[in-house]
Coordinates of C-alpha atoms in Angstrom, one line a residue:
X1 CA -100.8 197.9 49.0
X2 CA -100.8 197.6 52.6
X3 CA -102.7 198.3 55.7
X4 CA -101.1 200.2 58.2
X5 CA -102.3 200.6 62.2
X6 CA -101.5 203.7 64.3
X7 CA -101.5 202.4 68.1
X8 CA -102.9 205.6 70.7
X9 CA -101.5 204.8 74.3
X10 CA -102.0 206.5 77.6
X11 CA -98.5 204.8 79.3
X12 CA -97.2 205.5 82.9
X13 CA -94.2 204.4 85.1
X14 CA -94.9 201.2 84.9
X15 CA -92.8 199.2 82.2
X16 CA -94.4 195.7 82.2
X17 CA -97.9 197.4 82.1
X18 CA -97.0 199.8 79.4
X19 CA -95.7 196.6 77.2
X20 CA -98.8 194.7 77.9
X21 CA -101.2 197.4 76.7
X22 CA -98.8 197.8 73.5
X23 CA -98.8 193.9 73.2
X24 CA -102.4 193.9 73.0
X25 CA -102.6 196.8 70.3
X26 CA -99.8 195.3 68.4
X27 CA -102.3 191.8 68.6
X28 CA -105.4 193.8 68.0
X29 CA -104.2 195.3 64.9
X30 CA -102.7 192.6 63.7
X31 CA -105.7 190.4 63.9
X32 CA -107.3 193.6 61.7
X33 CA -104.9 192.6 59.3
X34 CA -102.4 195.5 59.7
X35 CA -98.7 194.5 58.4
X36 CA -97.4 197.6 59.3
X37 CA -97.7 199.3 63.1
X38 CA -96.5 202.6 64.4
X39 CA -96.5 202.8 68.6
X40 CA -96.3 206.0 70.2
X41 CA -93.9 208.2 71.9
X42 CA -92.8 206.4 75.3
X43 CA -94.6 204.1 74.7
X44 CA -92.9 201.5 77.0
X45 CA -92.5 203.9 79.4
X46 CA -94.0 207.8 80.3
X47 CA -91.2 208.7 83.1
X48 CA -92.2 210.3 86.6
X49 CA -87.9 211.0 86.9
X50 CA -85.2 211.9 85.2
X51 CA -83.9 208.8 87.6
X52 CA -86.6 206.2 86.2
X53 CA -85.8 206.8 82.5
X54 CA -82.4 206.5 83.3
X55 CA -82.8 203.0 85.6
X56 CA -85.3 201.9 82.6
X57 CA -82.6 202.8 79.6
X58 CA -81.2 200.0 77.6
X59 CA -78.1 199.8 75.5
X60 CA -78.0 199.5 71.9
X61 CA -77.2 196.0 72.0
X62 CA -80.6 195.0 73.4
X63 CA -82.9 195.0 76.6
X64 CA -86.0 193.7 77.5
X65 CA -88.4 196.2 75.9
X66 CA -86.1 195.4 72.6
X67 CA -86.4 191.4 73.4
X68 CA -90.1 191.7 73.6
X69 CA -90.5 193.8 70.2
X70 CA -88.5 191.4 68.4
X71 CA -90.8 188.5 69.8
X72 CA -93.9 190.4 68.9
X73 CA -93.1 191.3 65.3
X74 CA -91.4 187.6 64.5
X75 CA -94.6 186.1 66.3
X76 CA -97.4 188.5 65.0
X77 CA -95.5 188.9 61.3
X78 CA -96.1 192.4 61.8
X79 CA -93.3 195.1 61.0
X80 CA -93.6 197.3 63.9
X81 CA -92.1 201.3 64.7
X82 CA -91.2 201.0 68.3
X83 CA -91.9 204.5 68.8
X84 CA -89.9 205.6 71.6
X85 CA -87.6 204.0 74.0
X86 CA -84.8 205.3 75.9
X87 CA -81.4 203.9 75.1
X88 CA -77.9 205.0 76.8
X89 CA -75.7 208.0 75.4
X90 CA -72.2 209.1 76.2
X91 CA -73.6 211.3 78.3
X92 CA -74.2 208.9 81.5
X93 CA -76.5 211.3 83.1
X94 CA -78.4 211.7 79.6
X95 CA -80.3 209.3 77.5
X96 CA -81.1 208.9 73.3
X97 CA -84.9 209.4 72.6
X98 CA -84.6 206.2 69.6
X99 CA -87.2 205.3 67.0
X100 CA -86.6 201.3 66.5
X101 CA -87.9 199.4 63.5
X102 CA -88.4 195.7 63.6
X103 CA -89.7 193.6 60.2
X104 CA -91.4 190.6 60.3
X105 CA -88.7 188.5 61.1
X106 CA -88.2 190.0 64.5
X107 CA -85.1 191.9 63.1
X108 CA -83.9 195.1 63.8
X109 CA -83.6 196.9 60.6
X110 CA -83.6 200.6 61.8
X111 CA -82.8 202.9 64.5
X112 CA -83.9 206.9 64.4
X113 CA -82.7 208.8 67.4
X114 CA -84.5 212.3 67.8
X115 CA -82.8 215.4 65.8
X116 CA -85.3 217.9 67.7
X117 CA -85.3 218.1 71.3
X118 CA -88.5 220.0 73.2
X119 CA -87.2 222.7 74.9
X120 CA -90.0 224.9 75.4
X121 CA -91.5 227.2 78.4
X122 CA -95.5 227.1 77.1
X123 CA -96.8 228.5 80.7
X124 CA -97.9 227.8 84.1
X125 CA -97.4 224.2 84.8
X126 CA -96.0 223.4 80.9
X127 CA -92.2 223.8 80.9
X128 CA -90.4 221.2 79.1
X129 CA -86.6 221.1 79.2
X130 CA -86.0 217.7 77.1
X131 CA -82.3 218.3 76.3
X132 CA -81.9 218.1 80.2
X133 CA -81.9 214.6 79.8
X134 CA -81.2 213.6 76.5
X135 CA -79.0 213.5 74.2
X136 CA -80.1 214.6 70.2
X137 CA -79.7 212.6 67.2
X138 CA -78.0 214.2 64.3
X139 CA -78.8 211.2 61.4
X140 CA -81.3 211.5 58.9
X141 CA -83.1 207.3 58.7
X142 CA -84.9 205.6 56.3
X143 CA -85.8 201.7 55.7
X144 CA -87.0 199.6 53.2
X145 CA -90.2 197.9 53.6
X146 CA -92.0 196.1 51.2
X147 CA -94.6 198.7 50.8
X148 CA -92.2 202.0 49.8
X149 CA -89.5 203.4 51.6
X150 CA -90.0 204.6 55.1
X151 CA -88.7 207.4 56.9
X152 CA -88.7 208.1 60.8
X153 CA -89.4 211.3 63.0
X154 CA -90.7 211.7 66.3
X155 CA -93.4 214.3 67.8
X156 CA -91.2 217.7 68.2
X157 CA -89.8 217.0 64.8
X158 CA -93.1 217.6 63.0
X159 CA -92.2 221.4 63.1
X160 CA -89.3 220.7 61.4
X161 CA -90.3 220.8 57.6
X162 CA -86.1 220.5 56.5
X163 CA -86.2 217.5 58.5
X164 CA -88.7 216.2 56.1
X165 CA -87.2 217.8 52.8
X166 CA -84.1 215.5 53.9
X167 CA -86.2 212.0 54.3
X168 CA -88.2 213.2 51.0
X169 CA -84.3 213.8 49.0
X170 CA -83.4 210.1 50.2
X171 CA -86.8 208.5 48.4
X172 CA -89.5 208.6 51.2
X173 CA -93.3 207.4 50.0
X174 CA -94.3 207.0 54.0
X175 CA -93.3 208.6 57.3
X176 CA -93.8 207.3 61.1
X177 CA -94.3 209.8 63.4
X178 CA -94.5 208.6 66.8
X179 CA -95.6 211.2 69.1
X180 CA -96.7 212.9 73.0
X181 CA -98.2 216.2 72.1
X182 CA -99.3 218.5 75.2
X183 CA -102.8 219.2 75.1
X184 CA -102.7 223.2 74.3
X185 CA -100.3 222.5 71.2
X186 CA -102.1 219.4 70.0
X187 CA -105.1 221.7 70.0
X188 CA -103.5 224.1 68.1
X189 CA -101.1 222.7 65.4
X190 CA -100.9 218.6 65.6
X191 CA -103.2 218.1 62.7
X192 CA -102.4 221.0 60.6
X193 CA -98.4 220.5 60.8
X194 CA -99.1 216.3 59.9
X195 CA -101.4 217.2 57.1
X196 CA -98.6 219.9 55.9
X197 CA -96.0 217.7 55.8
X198 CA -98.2 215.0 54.4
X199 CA -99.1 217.5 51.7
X200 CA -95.6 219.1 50.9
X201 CA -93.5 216.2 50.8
X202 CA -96.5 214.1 48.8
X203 CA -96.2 211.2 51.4
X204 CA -98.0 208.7 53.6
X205 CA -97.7 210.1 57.2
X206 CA -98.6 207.5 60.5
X207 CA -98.8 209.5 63.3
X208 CA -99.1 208.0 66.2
X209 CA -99.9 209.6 69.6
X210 CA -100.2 209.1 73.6
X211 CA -103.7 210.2 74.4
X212 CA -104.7 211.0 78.0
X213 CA -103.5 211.5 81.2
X214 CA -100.6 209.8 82.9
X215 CA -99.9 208.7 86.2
X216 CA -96.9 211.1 86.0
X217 CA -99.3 214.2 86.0
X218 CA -98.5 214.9 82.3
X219 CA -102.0 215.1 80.1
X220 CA -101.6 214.4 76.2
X221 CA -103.1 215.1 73.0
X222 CA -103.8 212.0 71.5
X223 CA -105.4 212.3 68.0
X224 CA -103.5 209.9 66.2
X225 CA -103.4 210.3 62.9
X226 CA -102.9 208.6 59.3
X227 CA -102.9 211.1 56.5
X228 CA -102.3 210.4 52.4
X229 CA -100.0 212.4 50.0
X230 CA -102.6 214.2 49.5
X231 CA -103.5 215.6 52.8
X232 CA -106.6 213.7 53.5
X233 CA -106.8 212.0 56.8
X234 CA -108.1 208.4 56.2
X235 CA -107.6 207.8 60.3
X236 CA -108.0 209.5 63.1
X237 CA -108.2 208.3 67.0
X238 CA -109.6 211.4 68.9
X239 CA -108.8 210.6 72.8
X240 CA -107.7 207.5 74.9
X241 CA -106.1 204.6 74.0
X242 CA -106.7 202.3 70.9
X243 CA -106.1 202.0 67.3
X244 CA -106.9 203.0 64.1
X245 CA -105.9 201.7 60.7
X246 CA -106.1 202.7 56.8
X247 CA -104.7 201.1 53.8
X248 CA -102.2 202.9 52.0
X249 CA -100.9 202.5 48.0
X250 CA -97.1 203.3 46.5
X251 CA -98.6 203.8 43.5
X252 CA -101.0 207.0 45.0
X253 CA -97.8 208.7 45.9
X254 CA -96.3 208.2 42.4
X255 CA -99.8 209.4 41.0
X256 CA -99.9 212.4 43.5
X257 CA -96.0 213.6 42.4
X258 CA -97.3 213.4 38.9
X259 CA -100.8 215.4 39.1
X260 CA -99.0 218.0 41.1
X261 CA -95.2 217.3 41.1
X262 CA -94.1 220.3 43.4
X263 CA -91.8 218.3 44.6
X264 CA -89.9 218.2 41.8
X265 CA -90.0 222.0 41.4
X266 CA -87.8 222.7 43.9
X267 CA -85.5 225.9 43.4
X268 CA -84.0 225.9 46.7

């Protein structure tokens, strides 16, 4: 058993203030005895640019915003999902959206970078071109943790349900799911898509949002969220930033597969 914390953000352009305000949820839930914390979407940093995220983007090897995860998670003893940062492609002009995964240690133990870029036209004033500047991921991840095996997606790849069949057929008993949902498709399908794949894939889900709006004109969803296998949302953050947390049990998702085991009555 472990207790788990979902962090809710409202970051901007500015790096160092971004990290702070995660630095102090990472502490705060910490202190409410989380061992496990999921941060949000650009968390680190909500870009005004195609320019800033590309000035901001660190290399796989490391970077500041990786330098001060892995200080926060070996000083806290906290394993922590970095949500989002921006890390350099191939592409020069293009960076990879990439889910990091520290333990307790301050180790790097996983690195998820986003299948399902948001390429969507949703109206006046909401046009998103995301594979404009970045670069998609094409590797399923998972991780051990001492609490079941963990798998990774990020906000756009909630509507993805193979994506999920695919982290379910390599053993996951809990998904993060950092995330930026707009405001009209938050509305709309955030809680029912996290509670479906919650639900279909009989897992833990930690979904963890930006909430607000940003000093880059962009307004969020927020609504973090932390569902069990069997749908029920023991968390929930409704607007602005902060935290929740819930415990969460390997042995309810072995229990769950065997009251209902749909997932191993697959045909297809």
């Amino acid at each position: 058993m472990a207790t788990v914390a979902a962090i809710q953000m409202s970051s901007g352009r500015d790096v160092g203030a971004n990290l702070a305000a995660a630095e102090a949820g990472l502490r705060a839930a910490q202190a409410g005895g989380a061992q496990l914390a999921v941060l949000p979407e650009n968390f680190a940093l909500m870009a005004d640019s195609p320019s800033s995220r590309l000035r901001h983007a660190e290399t796989d090897d490391g970077g500041p915003i990786q330098d001060a995860l892995a200080y926060l998670s070996r000083t806290l003893s906290l394993w922590i999902v970095a949500g989002t940062i921006a890390l350099r492609s191939r592409d020069p002009a293009k960076v990879r959206s990439a889910c990091l995964v520290f333990d307790d240690r301050g180790e790097r133990v996983a690195r998820y970078d986003k299948i399902h870029l948001f390429d969507v036209d949703l109206g006046p004033g909401e046009r998103y071109a995301e594979s404009d500047a970045f670069e998609a991921g094409d590797t399923v991840v998972t991780v051990a943790t001492p609490w079941g095996r963990l798998g990774l997606a990020i906000c756009y790849d909630l509507r993805f349900p193979e994506l999920f069949r695919a982290l379910l057929d390599a053993g996951v008993e809990i998904v993060a799911l950092p995330a930026a949902f707009t405001v009209p498709t938050g509305a709309a399908h955030w809680e029912v898509l996290v509670r479906a794949r919650a639900i279909e894939n009989s897992c833990y889900i930690v979904a963890s949002a930006q909430g607000g709006r940003h000093d880059n004109g962009r307004a969020t969803f927020g609504h973090s969220l932390i569902v069990d296998p069997w749908g029920a949302v023991l968390a929930e953050r409704p607007e602005g930033p902060g935290i929740v947390t819930a415990q969460i049990d390997r042995t309810s998702v072995a229990a769950v597969r065997r009251r209902l085991p749909s997932v191993m009555h697959r045909r297809l």
